[in-house]
mmCIF file of C-alpha atoms in Angstrom:
data_model
loop_
_atom_site.group_PDB
_atom_site.id
_atom_site.type_symbol
_atom_site.label_atom_id
_atom_site.label_comp_id
_atom_site.label_asym_id
_atom_site.label_seq_id
_atom_site.Cartn_x
_atom_site.Cartn_y
_atom_site.Cartn_z
ATOM 1 C CA UNK A 182 18.902 -30.089 43.208
ATOM 2 C CA UNK A 183 16.580 -31.803 45.672
ATOM 3 C CA UNK A 184 13.408 -33.354 44.295
ATOM 4 C CA UNK A 185 10.067 -32.918 45.983
ATOM 5 C CA UNK A 186 8.740 -36.108 47.588
ATOM 6 C CA UNK A 187 5.015 -36.033 48.341
ATOM 7 C CA UNK A 188 5.266 -37.808 51.696
ATOM 8 C CA UNK A 189 2.224 -38.654 53.861
ATOM 9 C CA UNK A 190 3.236 -35.881 56.260
ATOM 10 C CA UNK A 191 3.536 -33.268 53.509
ATOM 11 C CA UNK A 192 0.192 -34.408 52.074
ATOM 12 C CA UNK A 193 -1.555 -34.064 55.450
ATOM 13 C CA UNK A 194 -0.060 -30.614 56.023
ATOM 14 C CA UNK A 195 -1.148 -29.517 52.554
ATOM 15 C CA UNK A 196 -4.721 -30.665 53.220
ATOM 16 C CA UNK A 197 -4.773 -28.713 56.506
ATOM 17 C CA UNK A 198 -3.409 -25.672 54.678
ATOM 18 C CA UNK A 199 -6.106 -25.823 52.006
ATOM 19 C CA UNK A 200 -8.917 -26.345 54.517
ATOM 20 C CA UNK A 201 -7.621 -23.468 56.648
ATOM 21 C CA UNK A 202 -7.530 -21.011 53.756
ATOM 22 C CA UNK A 203 -11.042 -22.038 52.703
ATOM 23 C CA UNK A 204 -12.309 -21.406 56.237
ATOM 24 C CA UNK A 205 -10.395 -18.115 56.306
ATOM 25 C CA UNK A 206 -12.056 -16.824 53.136
ATOM 26 C CA UNK A 207 -15.454 -18.018 54.355
ATOM 27 C CA UNK A 208 -14.924 -16.172 57.642
ATOM 28 C CA UNK A 209 -13.774 -13.019 55.854
ATOM 29 C CA UNK A 210 -16.795 -13.130 53.550
ATOM 30 C CA UNK A 211 -19.129 -13.502 56.530
ATOM 31 C CA UNK A 212 -17.485 -10.674 58.475
ATOM 32 C CA UNK A 213 -17.687 -8.188 55.622
ATOM 33 C CA UNK A 214 -21.196 -9.129 54.490
ATOM 34 C CA UNK A 215 -23.008 -9.111 57.858
ATOM 35 C CA UNK A 216 -23.691 -6.558 60.559
ATOM 36 C CA UNK A 217 -21.848 -7.993 63.543
ATOM 37 C CA UNK A 218 -22.344 -4.978 65.813
ATOM 38 C CA UNK A 219 -24.699 -6.748 68.293
ATOM 39 C CA UNK A 220 -22.288 -9.672 68.725
ATOM 40 C CA UNK A 221 -19.304 -7.346 69.074
ATOM 41 C CA UNK A 222 -21.099 -5.291 71.728
ATOM 42 C CA UNK A 223 -21.953 -8.468 73.662
ATOM 43 C CA UNK A 224 -18.310 -9.572 73.607
ATOM 44 C CA UNK A 225 -17.218 -6.084 74.691
ATOM 45 C CA UNK A 226 -19.581 -6.170 77.678
ATOM 46 C CA UNK A 227 -18.389 -9.669 78.562
ATOM 47 C CA UNK A 228 -14.770 -8.507 78.529
ATOM 48 C CA UNK A 229 -15.444 -5.399 80.593
ATOM 49 C CA UNK A 230 -17.385 -7.451 83.150
ATOM 50 C CA UNK A 231 -14.294 -9.494 84.038
ATOM 51 C CA UNK A 232 -11.852 -6.600 84.115
ATOM 52 C CA UNK A 233 -9.872 -5.842 87.238
ATOM 53 C CA UNK A 234 -6.462 -4.274 87.959
ATOM 54 C CA UNK A 235 -5.021 -7.778 88.351
ATOM 55 C CA UNK A 236 -6.384 -9.093 85.031
ATOM 56 C CA UNK A 237 -5.426 -5.849 83.307
ATOM 57 C CA UNK A 238 -1.808 -6.291 84.381
ATOM 58 C CA UNK A 239 -1.681 -9.982 83.427
ATOM 59 C CA UNK A 240 -3.351 -9.676 80.027
ATOM 60 C CA UNK A 241 -1.628 -6.456 78.995
ATOM 61 C CA UNK A 242 1.719 -8.066 79.858
ATOM 62 C CA UNK A 243 0.681 -11.183 77.954
ATOM 63 C CA UNK A 244 -0.367 -9.311 74.830
ATOM 64 C CA UNK A 245 2.891 -7.316 74.863
ATOM 65 C CA UNK A 246 4.874 -10.564 74.960
ATOM 66 C CA UNK A 247 3.818 -11.117 71.334
ATOM 67 C CA UNK A 248 4.945 -7.664 70.198
ATOM 68 C CA UNK A 249 7.489 -7.527 67.342
ATOM 69 C CA UNK A 250 10.556 -7.040 69.571
ATOM 70 C CA UNK A 251 9.983 -10.142 71.778
ATOM 71 C CA UNK A 252 9.136 -12.201 68.685
ATOM 72 C CA UNK A 253 12.330 -11.002 66.995
ATOM 73 C CA UNK A 254 14.359 -11.911 70.077
ATOM 74 C CA UNK A 255 12.850 -15.411 70.366
ATOM 75 C CA UNK A 256 13.280 -16.031 66.635
ATOM 76 C CA UNK A 257 16.895 -14.883 66.708
ATOM 77 C CA UNK A 258 17.665 -17.017 69.762
ATOM 78 C CA UNK A 259 16.025 -20.066 68.160
ATOM 79 C CA UNK A 260 17.932 -19.608 64.912
ATOM 80 C CA UNK A 261 21.203 -19.216 66.818
ATOM 81 C CA UNK A 262 20.502 -22.375 68.812
ATOM 82 C CA UNK A 263 19.873 -24.369 65.629
ATOM 83 C CA UNK A 264 23.037 -22.965 64.054
ATOM 84 C CA UNK A 265 25.098 -23.972 67.095
ATOM 85 C CA UNK A 266 23.827 -27.549 66.684
ATOM 86 C CA UNK A 267 24.425 -27.360 62.916
ATOM 87 C CA UNK A 268 20.706 -27.596 62.142
ATOM 88 C CA UNK A 269 20.910 -25.182 59.228
ATOM 89 C CA UNK A 270 17.634 -26.177 57.579
ATOM 90 C CA UNK A 271 15.733 -25.641 60.809
ATOM 91 C CA UNK A 272 17.326 -22.239 61.362
ATOM 92 C CA UNK A 273 16.316 -21.176 57.863
ATOM 93 C CA UNK A 274 12.829 -22.596 58.416
ATOM 94 C CA UNK A 275 12.337 -20.463 61.546
ATOM 95 C CA UNK A 276 13.533 -17.276 59.874
ATOM 96 C CA UNK A 277 11.504 -17.842 56.729
ATOM 97 C CA UNK A 278 8.309 -18.741 58.619
ATOM 98 C CA UNK A 279 8.377 -15.644 60.834
ATOM 99 C CA UNK A 280 9.160 -13.425 57.835
ATOM 100 C CA UNK A 281 6.345 -15.013 55.809
ATOM 101 C CA UNK A 282 3.871 -14.552 58.677
ATOM 102 C CA UNK A 283 4.861 -10.895 59.049
ATOM 103 C CA UNK A 284 4.600 -10.030 55.358
ATOM 104 C CA UNK A 285 1.405 -11.990 54.730
ATOM 105 C CA UNK A 286 -0.321 -10.356 57.710
ATOM 106 C CA UNK A 287 0.640 -6.920 56.420
ATOM 107 C CA UNK A 288 -0.695 -7.733 52.943
ATOM 108 C CA UNK A 289 -3.953 -9.167 54.297
ATOM 109 C CA UNK A 290 -4.544 -6.102 56.470
ATOM 110 C CA UNK A 291 -3.926 -3.801 53.516
ATOM 111 C CA UNK A 292 -6.323 -5.869 51.429
ATOM 112 C CA UNK A 293 -9.216 -5.991 53.908
ATOM 113 C CA UNK A 294 -8.622 -2.614 55.645
ATOM 114 C CA UNK A 295 -10.931 -3.388 58.560
ATOM 115 C CA UNK A 296 -10.962 -0.714 61.233
ATOM 116 C CA UNK A 297 -10.178 -1.597 64.832
ATOM 117 C CA UNK A 298 -12.874 -1.595 67.536
ATOM 118 C CA UNK A 299 -13.991 1.890 68.538
ATOM 119 C CA UNK A 300 -14.311 0.866 72.181
ATOM 120 C CA UNK A 301 -11.804 2.232 74.677
ATOM 121 C CA UNK A 302 -8.429 0.533 74.182
ATOM 122 C CA UNK A 303 -6.328 -0.541 77.145
ATOM 123 C CA UNK A 304 -3.150 -0.183 75.069
ATOM 124 C CA UNK A 305 -2.097 2.064 72.195
ATOM 125 C CA UNK A 306 -2.520 0.316 68.869
ATOM 126 C CA UNK A 307 -2.806 1.552 65.302
ATOM 127 C CA UNK A 308 -3.301 0.093 61.847
ATOM 128 C CA UNK A 309 -5.959 -2.205 60.496
ATOM 129 C CA UNK A 310 -7.625 -5.000 62.405
ATOM 130 C CA UNK A 311 -8.172 -8.070 60.209
ATOM 131 C CA UNK A 312 -6.540 -10.487 60.662
ATOM 132 C CA UNK A 313 -4.925 -10.024 64.072
ATOM 133 C CA UNK A 314 -1.149 -9.926 63.675
ATOM 134 C CA UNK A 315 -0.422 -11.020 67.235
ATOM 135 C CA UNK A 316 -2.832 -13.960 66.925
ATOM 136 C CA UNK A 317 -1.458 -14.934 63.541
ATOM 137 C CA UNK A 318 2.160 -14.801 64.663
ATOM 138 C CA UNK A 319 1.647 -16.636 67.966
ATOM 139 C CA UNK A 320 -0.466 -19.397 66.386
ATOM 140 C CA UNK A 321 1.958 -19.788 63.488
ATOM 141 C CA UNK A 322 4.890 -20.112 65.877
ATOM 142 C CA UNK A 323 2.898 -22.641 67.932
ATOM 143 C CA UNK A 324 2.425 -24.792 64.821
ATOM 144 C CA UNK A 325 6.114 -24.507 63.964
ATOM 145 C CA UNK A 326 7.177 -25.361 67.530
ATOM 146 C CA UNK A 327 4.859 -28.362 67.588
ATOM 147 C CA UNK A 328 6.264 -29.608 64.280
ATOM 148 C CA UNK A 329 9.860 -29.317 65.481
ATOM 149 C CA UNK A 330 9.067 -30.854 68.862
ATOM 150 C CA UNK A 331 7.515 -33.960 67.313
ATOM 151 C CA UNK A 332 10.387 -34.141 64.854
ATOM 152 C CA UNK A 333 13.207 -34.034 67.381
ATOM 153 C CA UNK A 334 11.916 -34.549 70.923
ATOM 154 C CA UNK A 335 12.780 -38.092 71.979
ATOM 155 C CA UNK A 336 10.082 -38.255 74.646
ATOM 156 C CA UNK A 337 6.594 -38.051 73.162
ATOM 157 C CA UNK A 338 5.167 -36.975 76.498
ATOM 158 C CA UNK A 339 7.354 -33.860 76.448
ATOM 159 C CA UNK A 340 6.369 -33.129 72.858
ATOM 160 C CA UNK A 341 2.680 -33.415 73.783
ATOM 161 C CA UNK A 342 3.081 -31.186 76.838
ATOM 162 C CA UNK A 343 5.151 -28.458 75.202
ATOM 163 C CA UNK A 344 2.922 -28.419 72.118
ATOM 164 C CA UNK A 345 -0.122 -28.029 74.339
ATOM 165 C CA UNK A 346 1.417 -25.041 76.111
ATOM 166 C CA UNK A 347 2.448 -23.509 72.775
ATOM 167 C CA UNK A 348 -1.128 -23.565 71.512
ATOM 168 C CA UNK A 349 -2.481 -22.497 74.898
ATOM 169 C CA UNK A 350 -0.198 -19.464 74.771
ATOM 170 C CA UNK A 351 -1.436 -18.625 71.263
ATOM 171 C CA UNK A 352 -5.070 -18.879 72.376
ATOM 172 C CA UNK A 353 -4.373 -16.657 75.387
ATOM 173 C CA UNK A 354 -2.742 -14.105 73.102
ATOM 174 C CA UNK A 355 -5.898 -14.093 70.983
ATOM 175 C CA UNK A 356 -8.039 -13.647 74.081
ATOM 176 C CA UNK A 357 -5.802 -10.830 75.337
ATOM 177 C CA UNK A 358 -6.214 -8.944 72.049
ATOM 178 C CA UNK A 359 -9.969 -8.896 72.584
ATOM 179 C CA UNK A 360 -9.596 -8.116 76.280
ATOM 180 C CA UNK A 361 -7.610 -4.942 75.569
ATOM 181 C CA UNK A 362 -10.187 -4.000 72.882
ATOM 182 C CA UNK A 363 -7.853 -3.777 69.903
ATOM 183 C CA UNK A 364 -9.392 -6.702 67.991
ATOM 184 C CA UNK A 365 -12.725 -8.352 67.324
ATOM 185 C CA UNK A 366 -13.282 -12.096 67.708
ATOM 186 C CA UNK A 367 -13.291 -12.465 63.919
ATOM 187 C CA UNK A 368 -9.858 -10.838 63.714
ATOM 188 C CA UNK A 369 -8.432 -13.385 66.138
ATOM 189 C CA UNK A 370 -10.026 -16.376 64.405
ATOM 190 C CA UNK A 371 -8.875 -15.001 61.057
ATOM 191 C CA UNK A 372 -5.333 -14.756 62.398
ATOM 192 C CA UNK A 373 -5.419 -18.370 63.566
ATOM 193 C CA UNK A 374 -6.740 -19.630 60.225
ATOM 194 C CA UNK A 375 -4.326 -17.552 58.142
ATOM 195 C CA UNK A 376 -1.405 -18.790 60.235
ATOM 196 C CA UNK A 377 -2.563 -22.391 59.945
ATOM 197 C CA UNK A 378 -2.828 -22.146 56.173
ATOM 198 C CA UNK A 379 0.512 -20.419 55.638
ATOM 199 C CA UNK A 380 2.645 -22.370 58.118
ATOM 200 C CA UNK A 381 1.195 -25.750 57.141
ATOM 201 C CA UNK A 382 1.941 -24.928 53.494
ATOM 202 C CA UNK A 383 5.533 -24.015 54.382
ATOM 203 C CA UNK A 384 5.936 -27.193 56.439
ATOM 204 C CA UNK A 385 4.386 -29.295 53.678
ATOM 205 C CA UNK A 386 6.994 -28.012 51.224
ATOM 206 C CA UNK A 387 9.711 -28.431 53.840
ATOM 207 C CA UNK A 388 8.769 -32.078 54.428
ATOM 208 C CA UNK A 389 8.566 -32.699 50.699
ATOM 209 C CA UNK A 390 11.983 -31.270 49.917
ATOM 210 C CA UNK A 391 13.732 -32.395 53.108
ATOM 211 C CA UNK A 392 12.434 -35.876 53.842
ATOM 212 C CA UNK A 393 14.565 -36.865 56.813
ATOM 213 C CA UNK A 394 14.577 -38.857 59.990
ATOM 214 C CA UNK A 395 15.307 -37.765 63.561
ATOM 215 C CA UNK A 396 18.787 -39.219 63.315
ATOM 216 C CA UNK A 397 19.684 -36.739 60.607
#
């Protein structure tokens, strides 16, 4: 049985995880203890002021790219790729991370039971609002992608670039959820923080149990 080694990387990831969950609970406490209606109305007016048929098409398409079916397809393709290269730990890591993000988001929504915005939605959406599932999933996958890129990508410049685009995509997903009026700003930020806490915890344990080098 493998022993856990508290490496510098696993320690850093654990610290990020703890800080993220503390910020998440602080955000949740603020959201549910304050009247945020004026701020939410301001954001709604800001979003409607930039709407156009072109932006509607782009952002609705973008937000749908983080729906469960595309995420399932990307996860399955990634796991298959790792299996083909005999990277079994990485394949398991991808599957477990996406499953953990899905289940934890469901549990958090059932716990907080925050209703979605009552403004006109640009897409059909049901269920509770906090934290945003699309934001949580996309940001969690961005963290996972960044971790794997820096672990295996031989060229640091490529790792930097692809990691940047991964997080940019996650941020755009969060923005699109507000644009289509199915989430508040707090829902999106909550999704980012919850994903950061959960995925960094998973990666901390992964690094501790599987201390390895790129050559492995």
